[in-house]
Tab-separated table of C-alpha atoms in Angstrom:
chain	number	residue	atom	x	y	z
A	16	UNK	CA	16.772	9.682	19.544
A	17	UNK	CA	15.763	7.693	16.341
A	18	UNK	CA	13.900	9.016	12.700
A	19	UNK	CA	13.148	4.661	11.398
A	20	UNK	CA	9.371	3.887	10.860
A	21	UNK	CA	8.162	0.899	10.014
A	22	UNK	CA	6.449	0.149	6.672
A	23	UNK	CA	3.088	-0.990	6.842
A	24	UNK	CA	1.919	-1.930	2.899
A	25	UNK	CA	-1.751	-1.110	1.975
A	26	UNK	CA	-2.918	-4.097	-0.569
A	27	UNK	CA	-6.679	-2.748	-2.206
A	28	UNK	CA	-8.902	-2.389	0.409
A	29	UNK	CA	-12.304	-0.651	1.381
A	30	UNK	CA	-14.564	1.339	4.249
A	31	UNK	CA	-17.468	1.189	4.726
A	32	UNK	CA	-20.523	2.820	5.612
A	33	UNK	CA	-23.411	1.102	7.650
A	34	UNK	CA	-25.892	1.946	4.951
A	35	UNK	CA	-23.736	0.458	1.495
A	36	UNK	CA	-22.328	-3.251	4.615
A	37	UNK	CA	-26.712	-3.526	4.694
A	38	UNK	CA	-27.050	-3.140	0.547
A	39	UNK	CA	-23.952	-5.676	-0.221
A	40	UNK	CA	-24.837	-8.176	2.528
A	41	UNK	CA	-27.596	-7.518	4.022
A	42	UNK	CA	-30.597	-6.093	5.753
A	43	UNK	CA	-29.041	-5.518	9.684
A	44	UNK	CA	-25.866	-7.740	8.528
A	45	UNK	CA	-22.389	-6.587	10.996
A	46	UNK	CA	-18.771	-6.917	9.278
A	47	UNK	CA	-17.067	-9.749	11.180
A	48	UNK	CA	-13.563	-9.074	12.250
A	49	UNK	CA	-11.337	-11.555	10.564
A	50	UNK	CA	-7.953	-9.679	11.244
A	51	UNK	CA	-6.638	-6.440	13.729
A	52	UNK	CA	-4.336	-4.317	12.027
A	53	UNK	CA	-1.345	-2.327	13.730
A	54	UNK	CA	-3.554	1.113	13.806
A	55	UNK	CA	-5.407	0.141	17.177
A	56	UNK	CA	-9.360	-0.409	16.424
A	57	UNK	CA	-9.286	-1.588	12.353
A	58	UNK	CA	-9.555	-4.827	11.561
A	59	UNK	CA	-9.439	-7.061	8.360
A	60	UNK	CA	-13.289	-8.168	7.901
A	61	UNK	CA	-13.883	-11.492	6.580
A	62	UNK	CA	-16.100	-10.174	3.906
A	63	UNK	CA	-14.996	-9.263	0.308
A	64	UNK	CA	-16.388	-7.178	-2.223
A	65	UNK	CA	-15.853	-6.960	-6.113
A	66	UNK	CA	-14.804	-3.470	-7.561
A	67	UNK	CA	-16.068	-2.899	-10.797
A	68	UNK	CA	-14.361	0.514	-13.153
A	69	UNK	CA	-15.318	0.682	-16.044
A	70	UNK	CA	-12.654	-1.597	-17.778
A	71	UNK	CA	-12.845	-3.762	-15.840
A	72	UNK	CA	-13.029	-5.419	-12.732
A	73	UNK	CA	-11.299	-6.717	-8.886
A	74	UNK	CA	-12.528	-9.302	-7.497
A	75	UNK	CA	-12.422	-10.195	-3.297
A	76	UNK	CA	-11.104	-6.417	-2.576
A	77	UNK	CA	-11.192	-6.779	1.186
A	78	UNK	CA	-13.375	-4.804	3.944
A	79	UNK	CA	-11.900	-2.760	6.553
A	80	UNK	CA	-13.670	-2.238	9.912
A	81	UNK	CA	-15.132	-0.877	11.464
A	82	UNK	CA	-17.626	0.932	9.405
A	83	UNK	CA	-16.783	4.165	8.364
A	84	UNK	CA	-18.919	7.527	7.676
A	85	UNK	CA	-18.194	7.965	3.806
A	86	UNK	CA	-17.551	4.644	2.352
A	87	UNK	CA	-14.031	4.379	0.276
A	88	UNK	CA	-12.247	2.073	-1.793
A	89	UNK	CA	-7.966	3.061	-2.233
A	90	UNK	CA	-6.544	1.187	-4.719
A	91	UNK	CA	-2.988	1.731	-6.300
A	92	UNK	CA	-2.287	3.435	-9.462
A	93	UNK	CA	-1.808	-0.565	-11.532
A	94	UNK	CA	-5.572	-1.943	-10.207
A	95	UNK	CA	-6.953	1.463	-11.695
A	96	UNK	CA	-5.663	0.916	-14.835
A	97	UNK	CA	-7.451	-2.203	-14.704
A	98	UNK	CA	-10.611	-0.927	-13.941
A	99	UNK	CA	-10.481	1.763	-16.307
A	100	UNK	CA	-10.291	4.705	-14.107
A	101	UNK	CA	-8.708	8.392	-12.686
A	102	UNK	CA	-8.558	8.669	-8.962
A	103	UNK	CA	-6.676	11.459	-7.577
A	104	UNK	CA	-3.792	10.464	-5.096
A	105	UNK	CA	-5.842	11.993	-2.075
A	106	UNK	CA	-5.379	11.525	2.162
A	107	UNK	CA	-8.036	9.575	3.940
A	108	UNK	CA	-11.500	10.982	4.383
A	109	UNK	CA	-10.649	13.223	1.783
A	110	UNK	CA	-13.514	12.348	-1.630
A	111	UNK	CA	-14.687	14.856	-2.870
A	112	UNK	CA	-15.090	14.868	-6.688
A	113	UNK	CA	-12.742	10.908	-6.419
A	114	UNK	CA	-13.235	8.464	-8.405
A	115	UNK	CA	-17.358	6.747	-9.249
A	116	UNK	CA	-16.432	3.216	-8.333
A	117	UNK	CA	-18.799	0.239	-8.340
A	118	UNK	CA	-19.507	-2.458	-5.398
A	119	UNK	CA	-20.981	-5.963	-5.823
A	120	UNK	CA	-21.548	-7.790	-2.756
A	121	UNK	CA	-22.986	-10.946	-2.238
A	122	UNK	CA	-26.417	-9.220	-1.693
A	123	UNK	CA	-26.367	-6.491	-4.009
A	124	UNK	CA	-24.517	-3.933	-5.481
A	125	UNK	CA	-23.906	-0.286	-4.699
A	126	UNK	CA	-22.956	2.449	-7.096
A	127	UNK	CA	-20.565	5.842	-5.671
A	128	UNK	CA	-20.781	8.833	-7.425
A	129	UNK	CA	-17.415	9.557	-5.613
A	130	UNK	CA	-15.282	7.039	-3.472
A	131	UNK	CA	-12.319	6.253	-4.969
A	132	UNK	CA	-8.964	7.559	-4.698
A	133	UNK	CA	-5.039	5.993	-4.600
A	134	UNK	CA	-4.135	6.416	-1.521
A	135	UNK	CA	-1.823	9.138	0.150
A	136	UNK	CA	1.366	7.750	1.737
A	137	UNK	CA	0.962	9.031	4.965
A	138	UNK	CA	2.850	8.182	8.995
A	139	UNK	CA	0.633	7.606	11.422
A	140	UNK	CA	2.076	7.915	14.508
A	141	UNK	CA	0.415	8.573	18.331
A	142	UNK	CA	0.757	11.836	19.620
A	143	UNK	CA	3.932	10.364	21.926
A	144	UNK	CA	5.554	9.757	18.867
A	145	UNK	CA	5.096	13.248	17.135
A	146	UNK	CA	6.912	15.389	20.591
A	147	UNK	CA	9.998	12.247	20.094
A	148	UNK	CA	10.429	13.188	16.292
A	149	UNK	CA	9.559	16.416	16.391
A	150	UNK	CA	6.694	16.857	14.020
A	151	UNK	CA	3.648	18.252	13.797
A	152	UNK	CA	0.186	16.180	12.204
A	153	UNK	CA	-0.773	17.269	8.705
A	154	UNK	CA	3.284	18.367	8.506
A	155	UNK	CA	4.604	16.811	5.437
A	156	UNK	CA	8.767	14.680	5.153
A	157	UNK	CA	9.777	12.729	3.118
A	158	UNK	CA	11.124	8.804	3.638
A	159	UNK	CA	14.379	7.528	3.095
A	160	UNK	CA	14.333	3.609	2.056
A	161	UNK	CA	18.255	2.106	1.302
A	162	UNK	CA	18.441	-0.936	-0.538
A	163	UNK	CA	19.201	-1.332	-4.748
A	164	UNK	CA	16.165	0.400	-5.538
A	165	UNK	CA	16.258	2.953	-2.477
A	166	UNK	CA	14.668	6.253	-3.125
A	167	UNK	CA	13.440	9.323	-1.416
A	168	UNK	CA	9.445	9.511	-0.799
A	169	UNK	CA	9.199	12.676	-1.008
A	170	UNK	CA	5.301	14.439	0.519
A	171	UNK	CA	5.043	12.188	3.323
A	172	UNK	CA	1.911	13.207	5.263
A	173	UNK	CA	2.779	12.870	8.900
A	174	UNK	CA	-1.064	12.250	11.304
A	175	UNK	CA	-0.859	12.749	14.984
A	176	UNK	CA	-3.238	10.641	17.411
A	177	UNK	CA	-3.643	9.374	20.428
A	178	UNK	CA	-4.678	6.940	18.813
A	179	UNK	CA	-2.039	5.618	16.381
A	180	UNK	CA	0.696	3.556	16.109
A	181	UNK	CA	2.992	4.613	14.473
A	182	UNK	CA	3.788	3.442	10.909
A	183	UNK	CA	4.988	4.382	7.738
A	184	UNK	CA	1.058	3.458	5.114
A	185	UNK	CA	1.977	3.204	1.332
A	186	UNK	CA	0.213	1.095	-1.866
A	187	UNK	CA	1.544	-2.179	-3.501
A	188	UNK	CA	2.632	-0.190	-6.494
A	189	UNK	CA	5.160	2.192	-3.739
A	190	UNK	CA	6.258	-1.000	-1.869
A	191	UNK	CA	6.910	-2.889	-5.194
A	192	UNK	CA	8.644	0.077	-6.487
A	193	UNK	CA	11.902	0.721	-3.160
A	194	UNK	CA	11.110	-3.283	-2.719
A	195	UNK	CA	9.134	-3.005	0.453
A	196	UNK	CA	8.265	-5.342	3.081
A	197	UNK	CA	5.795	-5.229	5.516
A	198	UNK	CA	7.669	-4.279	9.124
A	199	UNK	CA	11.422	-3.131	7.362
A	200	UNK	CA	12.017	-0.058	8.834
A	201	UNK	CA	12.838	2.910	7.045
A	202	UNK	CA	14.250	6.704	7.607
A	203	UNK	CA	12.580	9.653	8.190
A	204	UNK	CA	14.693	13.185	7.300
A	205	UNK	CA	12.658	16.275	7.501
B	79	UNK	CA	22.930	22.670	-20.429
B	80	UNK	CA	19.537	21.596	-19.182
B	81	UNK	CA	19.842	18.012	-16.962
B	82	UNK	CA	16.150	16.530	-18.277
B	83	UNK	CA	16.095	13.147	-18.958
B	84	UNK	CA	12.835	12.089	-20.742
B	85	UNK	CA	10.903	8.999	-19.475
B	86	UNK	CA	10.633	5.389	-20.847
B	87	UNK	CA	8.627	3.369	-19.249
B	88	UNK	CA	9.103	-0.391	-20.214
B	89	UNK	CA	5.906	-2.875	-19.822
B	90	UNK	CA	7.169	-6.226	-19.327
B	91	UNK	CA	9.112	-8.004	-22.108
B	92	UNK	CA	10.949	-10.041	-23.363
B	93	UNK	CA	14.303	-10.420	-25.630
B	94	UNK	CA	15.180	-13.789	-27.622
B	95	UNK	CA	18.270	-15.799	-29.146
B	96	UNK	CA	18.076	-17.456	-31.990
B	97	UNK	CA	17.570	-20.562	-30.586
B	98	UNK	CA	14.957	-19.884	-28.980
B	99	UNK	CA	12.932	-18.468	-31.414
B	100	UNK	CA	13.086	-20.647	-33.561
B	101	UNK	CA	11.123	-23.121	-31.032
B	102	UNK	CA	8.847	-21.371	-29.766
B	103	UNK	CA	7.874	-20.293	-33.647
B	104	UNK	CA	9.382	-22.918	-35.314
B	105	UNK	CA	12.132	-22.832	-37.358
B	106	UNK	CA	13.539	-21.010	-39.913
B	107	UNK	CA	11.650	-18.242	-38.111
B	108	UNK	CA	12.474	-14.172	-37.835
B	109	UNK	CA	10.569	-11.764	-35.572
B	110	UNK	CA	8.308	-9.567	-37.397
B	111	UNK	CA	8.986	-5.275	-36.209
B	112	UNK	CA	6.208	-3.955	-35.454
B	113	UNK	CA	6.842	-0.872	-33.687
B	114	UNK	CA	10.437	1.184	-33.428
B	115	UNK	CA	11.663	1.997	-29.863
B	116	UNK	CA	13.449	5.003	-28.772
B	117	UNK	CA	16.543	3.029	-28.907
B	118	UNK	CA	17.892	2.834	-32.007
B	119	UNK	CA	17.840	0.088	-34.077
B	120	UNK	CA	15.223	-1.602	-31.538
B	121	UNK	CA	11.648	-2.477	-31.965
B	122	UNK	CA	8.027	-4.034	-30.625
B	123	UNK	CA	8.111	-7.454	-32.780
B	124	UNK	CA	4.136	-8.584	-33.502
B	125	UNK	CA	5.193	-11.393	-31.319
B	126	UNK	CA	4.450	-12.277	-27.948
B	127	UNK	CA	4.258	-15.336	-25.587
B	128	UNK	CA	2.762	-16.912	-22.718
B	129	UNK	CA	5.054	-16.785	-19.572
B	130	UNK	CA	4.852	-19.024	-16.410
B	131	UNK	CA	6.063	-19.604	-13.715
B	132	UNK	CA	5.062	-21.634	-10.556
B	133	UNK	CA	2.567	-19.360	-8.636
B	134	UNK	CA	0.385	-18.364	-12.526
B	135	UNK	CA	1.020	-17.139	-15.636
B	136	UNK	CA	0.814	-14.052	-17.664
B	137	UNK	CA	-0.229	-13.765	-21.183
B	138	UNK	CA	1.472	-11.896	-24.663
B	139	UNK	CA	3.759	-10.695	-23.664
B	140	UNK	CA	6.005	-8.391	-26.341
B	141	UNK	CA	8.456	-10.048	-28.177
B	142	UNK	CA	11.331	-6.573	-28.530
B	143	UNK	CA	14.014	-7.240	-31.532
B	144	UNK	CA	16.271	-8.300	-32.343
B	145	UNK	CA	18.094	-11.160	-31.293
B	146	UNK	CA	20.149	-11.269	-28.382
B	147	UNK	CA	22.630	-14.051	-28.111
B	148	UNK	CA	21.679	-15.204	-24.659
B	149	UNK	CA	16.737	-14.943	-23.648
B	150	UNK	CA	16.057	-12.565	-20.703
B	151	UNK	CA	12.474	-11.429	-19.146
B	152	UNK	CA	12.389	-8.447	-17.679
B	153	UNK	CA	9.035	-8.568	-15.521
B	154	UNK	CA	7.955	-5.956	-12.465
B	155	UNK	CA	7.787	-7.460	-8.556
B	156	UNK	CA	4.150	-6.888	-9.357
B	157	UNK	CA	4.249	-9.321	-11.949
B	158	UNK	CA	6.505	-11.546	-9.932
B	159	UNK	CA	4.322	-11.982	-7.550
B	160	UNK	CA	1.721	-13.076	-9.856
B	161	UNK	CA	4.487	-15.477	-11.175
B	162	UNK	CA	5.781	-16.967	-7.766
B	163	UNK	CA	9.222	-16.454	-8.527
B	164	UNK	CA	11.195	-13.935	-6.725
B	165	UNK	CA	13.907	-12.387	-10.161
B	166	UNK	CA	17.553	-10.721	-8.377
B	167	UNK	CA	17.594	-6.767	-9.868
B	168	UNK	CA	19.920	-6.425	-13.048
B	169	UNK	CA	22.051	-4.801	-15.574
B	170	UNK	CA	20.530	-5.637	-18.237
B	171	UNK	CA	23.029	-8.786	-19.626
B	172	UNK	CA	23.679	-9.711	-17.021
B	173	UNK	CA	21.304	-13.292	-16.043
B	174	UNK	CA	23.907	-15.059	-13.575
B	175	UNK	CA	21.635	-16.928	-11.459
B	176	UNK	CA	18.574	-14.801	-12.000
B	177	UNK	CA	15.517	-16.860	-12.013
B	178	UNK	CA	13.847	-19.745	-13.999
B	179	UNK	CA	11.111	-19.795	-15.949
B	180	UNK	CA	8.922	-20.614	-18.637
B	181	UNK	CA	8.496	-18.665	-21.565
B	182	UNK	CA	5.719	-20.943	-24.146
B	183	UNK	CA	5.274	-19.772	-27.686
B	184	UNK	CA	2.695	-20.807	-30.886
B	185	UNK	CA	5.523	-23.685	-31.947
B	186	UNK	CA	6.855	-24.197	-28.858
B	187	UNK	CA	7.986	-24.426	-25.027
B	188	UNK	CA	11.140	-23.434	-23.667
B	189	UNK	CA	12.567	-23.802	-19.802
B	190	UNK	CA	14.988	-21.558	-18.653
B	191	UNK	CA	16.790	-22.323	-15.977
B	192	UNK	CA	17.800	-18.369	-15.556
B	193	UNK	CA	17.036	-15.159	-17.248
B	194	UNK	CA	13.735	-13.436	-15.579
B	195	UNK	CA	14.868	-10.301	-14.385
B	196	UNK	CA	13.726	-6.738	-12.446
B	197	UNK	CA	15.558	-4.078	-14.728
B	198	UNK	CA	17.691	-1.843	-12.885
B	199	UNK	CA	16.225	1.523	-13.337
B	200	UNK	CA	18.959	3.859	-15.840
B	201	UNK	CA	19.440	6.444	-18.329
B	202	UNK	CA	20.146	5.629	-21.980
B	203	UNK	CA	22.617	8.031	-23.286
B	204	UNK	CA	24.038	9.293	-26.476
B	205	UNK	CA	28.263	9.696	-25.664
B	206	UNK	CA	27.782	13.251	-27.109
B	207	UNK	CA	24.944	13.745	-23.896
B	208	UNK	CA	26.732	12.446	-21.069
B	209	UNK	CA	29.530	14.564	-21.907
B	210	UNK	CA	27.476	17.060	-21.899
B	211	UNK	CA	26.026	16.075	-18.793
B	212	UNK	CA	29.550	15.681	-17.383
B	213	UNK	CA	28.583	11.789	-16.769
B	214	UNK	CA	30.301	8.845	-17.269
B	215	UNK	CA	29.337	5.091	-18.477
B	216	UNK	CA	28.161	2.478	-15.085
B	217	UNK	CA	27.906	5.490	-12.956
B	218	UNK	CA	24.853	5.938	-10.517
B	219	UNK	CA	22.902	9.156	-10.399
B	220	UNK	CA	20.305	9.765	-8.258
B	221	UNK	CA	16.646	10.941	-10.760
B	222	UNK	CA	14.257	13.333	-8.609
B	223	UNK	CA	9.816	13.556	-10.085
B	224	UNK	CA	8.120	16.522	-9.316
B	225	UNK	CA	4.733	16.490	-8.377
B	226	UNK	CA	1.970	15.614	-5.158
B	227	UNK	CA	4.106	11.508	-5.427
B	228	UNK	CA	7.798	13.287	-5.777
B	229	UNK	CA	10.026	10.655	-5.690
B	230	UNK	CA	14.024	10.744	-5.635
B	231	UNK	CA	15.324	7.313	-7.177
B	232	UNK	CA	18.138	6.917	-5.895
B	233	UNK	CA	21.479	4.568	-8.082
B	234	UNK	CA	20.218	4.389	-11.873
B	235	UNK	CA	22.848	3.619	-13.858
B	236	UNK	CA	23.823	5.729	-16.540
B	237	UNK	CA	24.462	3.711	-19.622
B	238	UNK	CA	26.609	5.632	-22.379
B	239	UNK	CA	26.851	4.434	-25.454
B	240	UNK	CA	26.702	6.108	-29.187
B	241	UNK	CA	23.516	4.077	-30.563
B	242	UNK	CA	21.700	4.948	-27.484
B	243	UNK	CA	18.944	7.891	-27.030
B	244	UNK	CA	19.181	10.449	-24.106
B	245	UNK	CA	15.408	8.183	-22.231
B	246	UNK	CA	15.672	7.222	-18.456
B	247	UNK	CA	14.663	4.141	-17.771
B	248	UNK	CA	12.110	2.443	-15.376
B	249	UNK	CA	9.012	-0.693	-15.164
B	250	UNK	CA	5.452	0.002	-14.507
B	251	UNK	CA	5.947	-0.459	-10.776
B	252	UNK	CA	8.344	2.437	-10.800
B	253	UNK	CA	5.605	4.954	-13.059
B	254	UNK	CA	2.781	3.758	-11.288
B	255	UNK	CA	4.562	4.461	-7.747
B	256	UNK	CA	5.566	7.828	-8.707
B	257	UNK	CA	2.610	8.415	-11.451
B	258	UNK	CA	5.171	8.407	-14.515
B	259	UNK	CA	3.906	9.519	-18.088
B	260	UNK	CA	5.864	8.626	-20.697
B	261	UNK	CA	7.810	11.306	-22.307
B	262	UNK	CA	7.563	13.169	-19.412
B	263	UNK	CA	11.098	15.104	-17.533
B	264	UNK	CA	12.406	14.267	-14.695
B	265	UNK	CA	15.596	15.406	-12.895
B	266	UNK	CA	19.331	13.863	-13.088
B	267	UNK	CA	21.132	14.895	-9.640
B	268	UNK	CA	24.529	14.538	-9.522
């Protein structure tokens, strides 16, 4: 059994609640899928919004679908300096006391009291992958990369679900630090 | 003996040759020191230039002094995407077949055939530090960081000289990836 896993680099993006979709894009609006993502059922939508912090803004931040229960904005540390916010490093969905942020769409604006995070790096895997790798949901592992900028990422969260496909999710800071590209194979170290 | 070393984060910057200083700022021009850097004799100058690549430009890139034999532009991988260049990861001074780049100053423009690199992370150390740490010039070590985004940086170059002060030099991508700040202590692993 190999312990290799393909890299998936996430640029800044956001997930929207149905209510916030209507505020930003109009009553009854539904996201238009643009491109399927590697995780089954997930897609990049045609829609983009402007994200505003106290120090600056970033335009054309991609919305991912489908809608979620709570709006979540995922930025990199680099982005956070531009915006002037200090988001915590968090697992997806864990938004308690995360950074406040403003979203601006073509039809309206949403002021989030909390919702902006830096995503904790993680490995999505199907239950069958986890069995083969001898890993459990929420287990922390390390991941080693090769090359001149070789690093070992510690505190990588294993996320196991029957709807997940095997992929190591990192943000653009992590990808640029280690010179990693989408689809590159890296090694899980337990 | 401790194996801890303080972090120094380098933002994009450049070193200029005397000839290029004159082209950019005018005949007979000399850099004006603004702030001493941690490495003895090195300083951030008052002068900034615009750096232009085929895809985009970055304004107000800081010049570091004193002048060097060859002009060298140090950017992050993140910067390189904005500029549209693919600089190699290199030790300072190793500019052969590095990226071409254009510099624009108040008095003129310099077109470099080569000169833009992504700096290879390295630890500056005085000869006495190297002795205490049991390291030699050009030896490769690893460096471990703590916290939620803990990483181990491999291929860290030890650079030993009597004019160096102990400091682990990384760029902004590496700092943001590991959530490191100037002066923070990290651990050398041989």
